[in-house]
Every structure is written in C-alpha cells, then in structure tokens.
Coordinates of C-alpha atoms and ligand atoms in Angstrom, one line a residue:
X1 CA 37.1 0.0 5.5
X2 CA 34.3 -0.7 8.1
X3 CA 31.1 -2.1 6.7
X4 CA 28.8 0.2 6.6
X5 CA 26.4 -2.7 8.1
X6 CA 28.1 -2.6 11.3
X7 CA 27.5 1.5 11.8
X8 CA 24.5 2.2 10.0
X9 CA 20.9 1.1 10.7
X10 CA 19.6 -1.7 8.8
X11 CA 16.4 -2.3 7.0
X12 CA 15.2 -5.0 5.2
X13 CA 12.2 -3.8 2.5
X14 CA 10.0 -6.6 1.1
X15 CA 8.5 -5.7 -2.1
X16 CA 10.8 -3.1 -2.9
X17 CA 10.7 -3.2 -6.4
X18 CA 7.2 -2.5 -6.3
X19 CA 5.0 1.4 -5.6
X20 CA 5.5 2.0 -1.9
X21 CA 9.0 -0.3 -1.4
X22 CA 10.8 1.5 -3.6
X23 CA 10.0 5.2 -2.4
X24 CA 10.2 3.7 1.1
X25 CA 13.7 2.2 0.0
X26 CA 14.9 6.3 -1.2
X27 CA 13.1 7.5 1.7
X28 CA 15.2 5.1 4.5
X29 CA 18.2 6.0 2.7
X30 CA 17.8 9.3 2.7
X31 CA 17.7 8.9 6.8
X32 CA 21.0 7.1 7.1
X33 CA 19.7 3.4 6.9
X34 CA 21.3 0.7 5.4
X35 CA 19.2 -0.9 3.1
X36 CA 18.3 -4.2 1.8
X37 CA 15.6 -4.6 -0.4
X38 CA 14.0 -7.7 -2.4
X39 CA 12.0 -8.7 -5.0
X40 CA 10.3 -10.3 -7.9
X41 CA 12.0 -7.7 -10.1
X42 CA 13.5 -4.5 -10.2
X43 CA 11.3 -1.0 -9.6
X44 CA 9.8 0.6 -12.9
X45 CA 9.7 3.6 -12.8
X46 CA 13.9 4.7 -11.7
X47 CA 17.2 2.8 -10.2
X48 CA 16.9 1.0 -6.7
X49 CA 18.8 2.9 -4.0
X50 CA 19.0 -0.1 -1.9
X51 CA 22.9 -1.1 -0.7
X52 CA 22.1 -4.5 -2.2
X53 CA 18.7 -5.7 -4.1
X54 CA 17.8 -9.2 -4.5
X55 CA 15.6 -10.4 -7.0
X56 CA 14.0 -13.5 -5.4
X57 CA 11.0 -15.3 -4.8
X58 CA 9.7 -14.4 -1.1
X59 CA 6.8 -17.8 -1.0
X60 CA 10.8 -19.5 -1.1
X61 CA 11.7 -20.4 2.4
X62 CA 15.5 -20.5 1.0
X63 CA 15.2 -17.0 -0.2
X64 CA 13.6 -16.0 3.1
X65 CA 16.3 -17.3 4.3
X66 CA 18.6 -15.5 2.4
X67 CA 17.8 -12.4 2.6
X68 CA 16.8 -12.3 6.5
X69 CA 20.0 -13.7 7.6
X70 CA 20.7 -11.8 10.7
X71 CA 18.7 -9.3 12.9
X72 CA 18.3 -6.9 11.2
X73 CA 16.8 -3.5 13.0
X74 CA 13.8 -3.3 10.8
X75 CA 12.1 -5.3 8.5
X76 CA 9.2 -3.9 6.2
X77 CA 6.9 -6.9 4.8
X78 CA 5.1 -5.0 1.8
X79 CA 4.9 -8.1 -0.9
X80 CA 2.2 -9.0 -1.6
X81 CA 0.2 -10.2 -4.7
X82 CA -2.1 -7.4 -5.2
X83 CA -3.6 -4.7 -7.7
X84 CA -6.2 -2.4 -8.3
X85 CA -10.2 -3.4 -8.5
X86 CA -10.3 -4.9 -11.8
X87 CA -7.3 -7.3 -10.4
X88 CA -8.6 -8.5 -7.0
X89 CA -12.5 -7.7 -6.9
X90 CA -12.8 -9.6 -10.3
X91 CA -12.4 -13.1 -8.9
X92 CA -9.8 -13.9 -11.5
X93 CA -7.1 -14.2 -9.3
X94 CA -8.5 -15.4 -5.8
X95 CA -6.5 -18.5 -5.0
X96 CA -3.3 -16.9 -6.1
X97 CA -3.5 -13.9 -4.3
X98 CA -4.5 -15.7 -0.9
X99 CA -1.7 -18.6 -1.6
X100 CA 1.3 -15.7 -2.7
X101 CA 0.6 -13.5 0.0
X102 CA 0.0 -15.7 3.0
X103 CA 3.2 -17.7 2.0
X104 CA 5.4 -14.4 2.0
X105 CA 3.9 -13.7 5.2
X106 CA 4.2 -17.2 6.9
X107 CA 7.8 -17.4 6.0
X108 CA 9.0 -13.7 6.8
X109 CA 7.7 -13.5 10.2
X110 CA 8.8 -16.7 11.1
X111 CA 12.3 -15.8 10.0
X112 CA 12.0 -12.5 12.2
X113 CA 11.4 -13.8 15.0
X114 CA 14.4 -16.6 14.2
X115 CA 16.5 -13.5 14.0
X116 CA 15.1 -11.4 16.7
X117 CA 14.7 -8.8 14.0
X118 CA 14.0 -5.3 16.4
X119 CA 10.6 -4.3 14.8
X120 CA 8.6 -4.9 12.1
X121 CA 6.1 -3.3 9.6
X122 CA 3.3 -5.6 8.2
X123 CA 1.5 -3.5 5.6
X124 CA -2.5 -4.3 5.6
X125 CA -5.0 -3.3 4.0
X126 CA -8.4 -1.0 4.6
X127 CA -9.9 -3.9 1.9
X128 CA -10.2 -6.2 5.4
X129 CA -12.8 -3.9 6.4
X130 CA -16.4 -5.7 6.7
X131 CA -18.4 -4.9 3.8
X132 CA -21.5 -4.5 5.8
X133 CA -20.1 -1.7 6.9
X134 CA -19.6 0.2 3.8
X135 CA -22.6 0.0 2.3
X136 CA -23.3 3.9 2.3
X137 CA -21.5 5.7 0.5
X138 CA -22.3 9.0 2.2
X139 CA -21.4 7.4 5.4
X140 CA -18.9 4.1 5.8
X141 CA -17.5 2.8 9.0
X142 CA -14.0 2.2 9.1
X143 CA -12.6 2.6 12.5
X144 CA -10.2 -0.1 14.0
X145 CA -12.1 -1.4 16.3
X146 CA -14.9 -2.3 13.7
X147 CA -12.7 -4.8 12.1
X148 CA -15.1 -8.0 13.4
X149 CA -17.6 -9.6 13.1
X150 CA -15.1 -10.1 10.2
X151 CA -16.4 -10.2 6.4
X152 CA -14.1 -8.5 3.8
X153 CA -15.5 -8.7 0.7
X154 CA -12.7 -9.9 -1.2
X155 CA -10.1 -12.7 -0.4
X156 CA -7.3 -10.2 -0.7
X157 CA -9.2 -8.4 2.3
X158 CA -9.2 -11.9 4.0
X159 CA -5.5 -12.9 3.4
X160 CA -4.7 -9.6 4.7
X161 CA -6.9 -10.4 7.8
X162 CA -5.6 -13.5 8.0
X163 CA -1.7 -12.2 7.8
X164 CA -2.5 -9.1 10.7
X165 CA -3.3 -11.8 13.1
X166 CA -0.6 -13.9 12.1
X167 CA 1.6 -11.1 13.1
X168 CA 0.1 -10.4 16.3
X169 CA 0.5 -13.8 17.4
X170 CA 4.3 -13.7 16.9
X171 CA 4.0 -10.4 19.1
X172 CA 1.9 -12.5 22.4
X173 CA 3.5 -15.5 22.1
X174 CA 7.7 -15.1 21.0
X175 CA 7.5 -10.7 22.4
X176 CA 8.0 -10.2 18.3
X177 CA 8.0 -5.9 18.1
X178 CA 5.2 -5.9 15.2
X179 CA 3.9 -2.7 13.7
X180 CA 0.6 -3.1 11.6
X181 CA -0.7 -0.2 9.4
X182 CA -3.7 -0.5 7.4
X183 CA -3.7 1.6 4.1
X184 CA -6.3 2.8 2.3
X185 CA -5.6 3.7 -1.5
X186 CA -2.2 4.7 -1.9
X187 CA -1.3 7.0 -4.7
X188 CA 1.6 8.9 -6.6
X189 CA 4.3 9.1 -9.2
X190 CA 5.8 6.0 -10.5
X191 CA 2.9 3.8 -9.3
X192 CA 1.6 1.0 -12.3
X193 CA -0.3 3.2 -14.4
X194 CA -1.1 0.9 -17.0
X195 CA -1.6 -3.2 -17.3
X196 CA -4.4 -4.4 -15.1
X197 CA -3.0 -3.8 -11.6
X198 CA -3.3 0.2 -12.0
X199 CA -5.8 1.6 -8.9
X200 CA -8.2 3.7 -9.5
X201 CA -6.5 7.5 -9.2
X202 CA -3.6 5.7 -12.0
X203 CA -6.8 4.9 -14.2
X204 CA -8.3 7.6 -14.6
X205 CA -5.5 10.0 -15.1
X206 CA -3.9 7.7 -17.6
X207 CA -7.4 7.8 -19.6
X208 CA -7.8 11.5 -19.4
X209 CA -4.2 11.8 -20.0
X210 CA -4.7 9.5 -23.2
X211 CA -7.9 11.8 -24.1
X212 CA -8.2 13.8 -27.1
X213 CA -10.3 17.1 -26.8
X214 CA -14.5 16.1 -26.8
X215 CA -13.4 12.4 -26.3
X216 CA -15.4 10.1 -24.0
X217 CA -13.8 8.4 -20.8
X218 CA -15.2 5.2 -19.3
X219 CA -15.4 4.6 -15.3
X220 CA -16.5 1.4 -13.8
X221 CA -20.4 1.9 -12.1
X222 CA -22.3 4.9 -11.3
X223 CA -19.1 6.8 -10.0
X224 CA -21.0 7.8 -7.0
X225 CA -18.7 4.9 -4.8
X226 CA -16.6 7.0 -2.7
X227 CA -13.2 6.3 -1.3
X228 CA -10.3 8.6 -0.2
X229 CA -6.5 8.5 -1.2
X230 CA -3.2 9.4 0.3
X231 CA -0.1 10.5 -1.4
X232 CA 2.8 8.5 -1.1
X233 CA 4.9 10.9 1.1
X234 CA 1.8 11.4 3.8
X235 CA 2.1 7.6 4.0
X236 CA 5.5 6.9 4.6
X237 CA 5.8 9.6 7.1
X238 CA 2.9 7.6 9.2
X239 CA 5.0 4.0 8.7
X240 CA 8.0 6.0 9.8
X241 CA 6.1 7.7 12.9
X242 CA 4.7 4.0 13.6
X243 CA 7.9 2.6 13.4
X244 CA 9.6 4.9 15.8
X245 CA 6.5 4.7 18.4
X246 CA 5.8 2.3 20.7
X247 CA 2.5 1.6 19.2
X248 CA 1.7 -1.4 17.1
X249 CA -1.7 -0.5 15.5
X250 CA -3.0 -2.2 13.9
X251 CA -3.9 1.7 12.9
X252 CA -5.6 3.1 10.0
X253 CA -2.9 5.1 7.1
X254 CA -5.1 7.0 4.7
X255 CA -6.9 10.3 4.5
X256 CA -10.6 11.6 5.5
X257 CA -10.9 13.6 2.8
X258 CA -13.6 11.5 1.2
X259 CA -14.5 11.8 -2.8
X260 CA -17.2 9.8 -5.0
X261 CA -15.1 8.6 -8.2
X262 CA -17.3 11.1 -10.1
X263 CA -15.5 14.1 -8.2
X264 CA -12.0 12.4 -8.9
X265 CA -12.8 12.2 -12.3
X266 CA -14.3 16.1 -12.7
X267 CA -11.0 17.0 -10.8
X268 CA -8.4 15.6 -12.8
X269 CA -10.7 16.5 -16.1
X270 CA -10.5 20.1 -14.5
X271 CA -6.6 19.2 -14.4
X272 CA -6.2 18.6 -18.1
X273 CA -8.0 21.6 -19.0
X274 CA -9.5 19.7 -21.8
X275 CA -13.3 18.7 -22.5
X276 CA -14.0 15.4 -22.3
X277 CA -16.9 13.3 -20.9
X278 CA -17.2 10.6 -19.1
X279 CA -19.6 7.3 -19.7
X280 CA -20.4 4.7 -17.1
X281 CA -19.9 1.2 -17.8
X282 CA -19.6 -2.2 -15.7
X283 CA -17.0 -3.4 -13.8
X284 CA -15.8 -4.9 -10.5
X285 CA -16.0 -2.2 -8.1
X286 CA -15.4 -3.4 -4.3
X287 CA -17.4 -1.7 -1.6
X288 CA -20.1 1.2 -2.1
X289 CA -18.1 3.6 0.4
X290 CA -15.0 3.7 2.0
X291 CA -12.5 6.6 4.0
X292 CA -10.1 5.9 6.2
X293 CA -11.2 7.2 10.7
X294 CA -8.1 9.1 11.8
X295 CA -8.9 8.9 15.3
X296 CA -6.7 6.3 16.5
X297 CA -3.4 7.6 14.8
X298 CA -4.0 11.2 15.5
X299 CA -4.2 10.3 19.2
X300 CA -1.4 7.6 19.0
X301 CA 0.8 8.9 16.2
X302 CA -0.2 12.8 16.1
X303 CA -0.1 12.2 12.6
X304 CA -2.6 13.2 9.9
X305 CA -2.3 14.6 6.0
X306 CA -0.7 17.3 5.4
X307 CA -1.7 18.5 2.0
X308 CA -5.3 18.0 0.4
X309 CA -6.2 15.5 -2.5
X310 CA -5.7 18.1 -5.1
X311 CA -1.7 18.3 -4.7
X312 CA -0.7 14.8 -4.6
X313 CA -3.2 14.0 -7.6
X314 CA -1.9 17.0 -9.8
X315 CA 1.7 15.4 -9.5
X316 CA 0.4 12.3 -9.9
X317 CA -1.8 13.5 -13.0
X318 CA 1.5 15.1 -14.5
X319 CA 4.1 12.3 -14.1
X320 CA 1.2 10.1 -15.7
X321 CA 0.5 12.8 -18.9
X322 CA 4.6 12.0 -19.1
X323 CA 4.6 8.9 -19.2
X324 CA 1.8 9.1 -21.5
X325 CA 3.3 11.1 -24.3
X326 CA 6.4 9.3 -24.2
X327 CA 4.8 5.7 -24.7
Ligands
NAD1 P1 3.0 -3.3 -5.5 O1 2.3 -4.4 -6.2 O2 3.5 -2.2 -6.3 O3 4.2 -3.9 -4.7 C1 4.2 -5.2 -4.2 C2 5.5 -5.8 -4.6 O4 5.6 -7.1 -4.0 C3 5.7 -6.0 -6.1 O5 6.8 -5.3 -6.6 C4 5.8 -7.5 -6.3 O6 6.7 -7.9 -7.3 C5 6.3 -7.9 -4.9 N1 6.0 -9.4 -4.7 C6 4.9 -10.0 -4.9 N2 5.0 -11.3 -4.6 C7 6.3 -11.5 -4.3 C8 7.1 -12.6 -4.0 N3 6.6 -13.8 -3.9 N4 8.4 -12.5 -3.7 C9 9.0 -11.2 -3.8 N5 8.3 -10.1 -4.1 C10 7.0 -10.2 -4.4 O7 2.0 -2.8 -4.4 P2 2.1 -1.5 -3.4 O8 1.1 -0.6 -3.9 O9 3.5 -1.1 -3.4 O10 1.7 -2.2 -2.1 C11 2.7 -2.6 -1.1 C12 1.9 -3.3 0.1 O11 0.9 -2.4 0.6 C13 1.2 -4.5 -0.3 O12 1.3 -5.5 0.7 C14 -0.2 -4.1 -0.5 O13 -1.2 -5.1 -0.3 C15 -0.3 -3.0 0.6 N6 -1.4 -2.0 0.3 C16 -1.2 -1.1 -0.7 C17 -2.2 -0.2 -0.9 C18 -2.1 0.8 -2.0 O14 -3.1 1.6 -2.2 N7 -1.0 0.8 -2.8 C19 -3.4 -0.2 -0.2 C20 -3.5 -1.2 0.8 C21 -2.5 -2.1 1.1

C-alpha cells in the first residue's frame, strides 16, 4: 500500500498535546493532511488524531531532529512554556519560560530551514505588545506596527519578541516561507481549566461553575482590566487563511470585541443562572487594557470573528460545568 506520506499533505504540529495543537491537529486532519504532531505529553482532554505522535522534549536538538526529518509542507511551532497570568505575570517562572521557549524556537527553525520545510507558522503572542501602550483600559493600542520602541511587560512577552524576529531572519537571510500570528487570549473547550496555567475565561467559569447558590467568587484586581478573547475555531480559521496567503504577518489573531473582567464575570454568572458575588482580591494581572486592531488581517486576510463572545464562552462555560461535576 502507498504511504499515505507520499500523497497526502504533511504537517508537523509542535505542542500538539497542548489547547490549540491539538484542535489544530483534528482540524488539519479533517482537511486531508497528514499529520505529525509532538510533545511533552499526550492532549487532556480526548485521543490525538495525529498519524503518529511523539512524546519528546523539543529544547532536544536530537528530538528536533527526529521529528523534522524531511520537508515537510508545513510546520506549526506552538510549544511553548506558557500559562495564564498567575503563571507568567507572577515572576515565578521567568528564566524558565524564556530558556524553554527560545530553545524550541532556536532548534525548530533552524531545522526548517535544513529541510526546506514549505511554510511555517510561528505562534506569538499579543503579551509582546509595549506596556506603555496599554495603560488605558478604555483605550489600548495594539496595532502591528506599534510593536517598538519594544517593552513587554513580561519575559514571556519578550521571548516571544525575541522568537518573531528570529523567524524573520530565517525568512531575509535563507528565503525561509514564515507565517507569524500574534494571538490574543485564546479560549474554548478542552483548554487547562484547573492547576495554575488556566487563563482567565477557564478561571472564572471553573469558579462559577464550582459555585454554590449566594457563594462568593474571587477575581484578581479591580476587574475593570479589559481584554478580548477568541474562540478556538475563529482562530484556527485565521492560521489556516495565513497559511494559505502569501502574507507573513506578523498579524494580529484575536477579537475587538473588548470586555472589562467585571463584564466576563457578570456574563458567565448570567450563564449559570445562579446568584453569586464576586470579591476582589490581589493578584498578578499583566497590562491595564488590551484588544486585539483587526485592521491589518481584515485587509490582508479578509478575516475577522464570526460569532460574538457570548457563544464561544457559553460552550466553553458548559464543557467546564462538565468537567466540574464529574471531578
Ligand atoms: P498550551 O500550554 O496548552 O500548549 C503548549 C504545548 O507546548 C504544551 O502541550 C506543552 O507541553 C508543549 N511544550 C512546552 N514545552 C515543550 C517542549 N520543550 N517540548 C515539547 N513540547 C513542549 O498552550 P496553548 O494555549 O495551546 O498555546 C499554544 C501557543 O500559542 C503557545 O506558543 C502560546 O505561547 C501561544 N499563545 C497562546 C495564547 C492563548 O491564549 N492560548 C495566546 C497567545 C499566544
């Protein structure tokens, strides 16, 4: 029988035992690709659907190695040592997030562009952002082109920095086809909910899920922070409309629709149709304001969100109430 290598298109996925690899992995198969994902460890949440998954150690050059051992047609670099706000804004983890993560990235693209692999995606962040630029809440800029005078305010934000430009040197110097999306907040089912990396969205649904009638819910500062999330599904469809552009970004993947964490919290409260209140208390936060500018991929991409916050958070809120009652 022919291998289904040699007729198929193949895909390597980087962190696809983690939140976005491992719906991009169904969603690449579900397109006819072949797939080959890898990772510290296996998804959470339901079975890989990658052809072959490798557990391994990407900051390995001989697992690098392994794994990119031919050209493939596209390679998606999404590992990375990362979390929520209480895992990267606390300080706590600093040197090993910068060291992980700049590693991965130092060995993959180097082995891409061994391999002439055809494109590939680098998944930043909207954390490299400067922070004086997201001061006010009401009103943050975020639009590509106000990346520098650079000054994230967290060294994930700067690894991530770091790792775009890395990237785009491999494209003006060895013609490397490199696709760089910046997310902001990516949410949805089978996401950690739980642990210390959960985001923000994860959080607060698992704590009203959690919530008995007239409890109290705690959420870090004065709530009025704003950011704005994207469902998992909106944001693959903009990798997979970078991917087949000629484009490379780096271009913004998130939604405008802006809310404070106060208005999450009052909507997924709403959700649960139960009473509860909420208390503010300390704890690491990031920037004051935050939303992704749309702009630059509308133009490029025609892409925007198709469905409003509500949607993607009331599936979210109801695969985490699930996973709640069955703990
Ligand atoms: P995730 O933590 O669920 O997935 C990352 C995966 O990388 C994990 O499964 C982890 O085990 C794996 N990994 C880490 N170090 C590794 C190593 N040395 N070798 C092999 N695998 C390793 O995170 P995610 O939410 O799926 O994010 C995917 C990418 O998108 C990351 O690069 C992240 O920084 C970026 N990003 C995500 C968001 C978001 O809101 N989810 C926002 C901005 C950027």
């Amino acid at each position: 029988m022919l291998d289904d290598r040699l007729v198929m298109k193949r895909a390597l996925v980087c962190g696809a035992g983690g939140f976005i690899g491992s719906h991009l992995v169904k969603r690449l198969k579900r397109e006819g690709y072949w797939v080959r994902g890898v990772d510290l460890k296996y998804p959470d949440f339901s079975a890989t659907e990658a052809d072959m998954f490798v557990i391994g150690d990407l900051r390995d050059q001989a697992v690098c190695a392994s794994v990119l051992d031919f050209g493939f047609d596209e390679v998606y670099q999404l590992a990375a040592d990362m979390g929520g706000a209480g895992y990267i804004f606390s300080g706590d983890h600093d040197a090993d997030v910068m060291h992980n993560s700049a590693l991965v990235n130092l060995n993959i693209v180097a082995l891409c562009q061994q391999h002439q692999v055809v494109k590939v995606f680098y998944s930043s962040s909207a954390c490299m952002y400067p922070a004086y630029n997201q001061e006010d809440p009401q009103n943050p800029n975020c639009r590509e082109d106000s990346a520098y005078p650079a000054a994230p305010d967290s060294e994930y934000g700067w690894e991530k920095l770091f790792s775009e430009r890395l990237y785009m040197s491999y494209q003006r110097n060895y013609g490397l086809d490199v696709k760089i999306g910046r997310f902001h907040n990516i949410f949805g089912p089978e996401g950690t909910w739980q642990g210390g990396k959960e985001k923000a969205p994860a959080a607060i649904c698992r704590k009203v899920a959690a919530a008995k009638a007239n409890d109290t819910i705690e959420i870090w500062g004065d709530g009025e922070q704003t950011r704005s999330f994207l469902y998992i599904d909106e944001c693959l469809e903009a990798v997979r409309r970078l991917m087949a552009s000629s484009f490379a970004g780096p271009v913004n993947i998130g939604s405008d629709e802006r809310v404070s964490i106060n208005q999450l919290t009052a909507m997924i409260i709403g959700m649960s149709e139960k009473p509860i209140s909420v208390v503010h208390s300390e704890g690491p936060l990031g920037v004051r304001g935050r939303n992704s500018d749309n702009t630059l991929i509308r133009e490029q991409l025609g892409w925007a969100p198709e469905a409003p916050l509500r949607s993607g958070i009331q599936r979210t809120y109801a695969w985490i109430l699930a996973q709640v009652q069955t703990k």
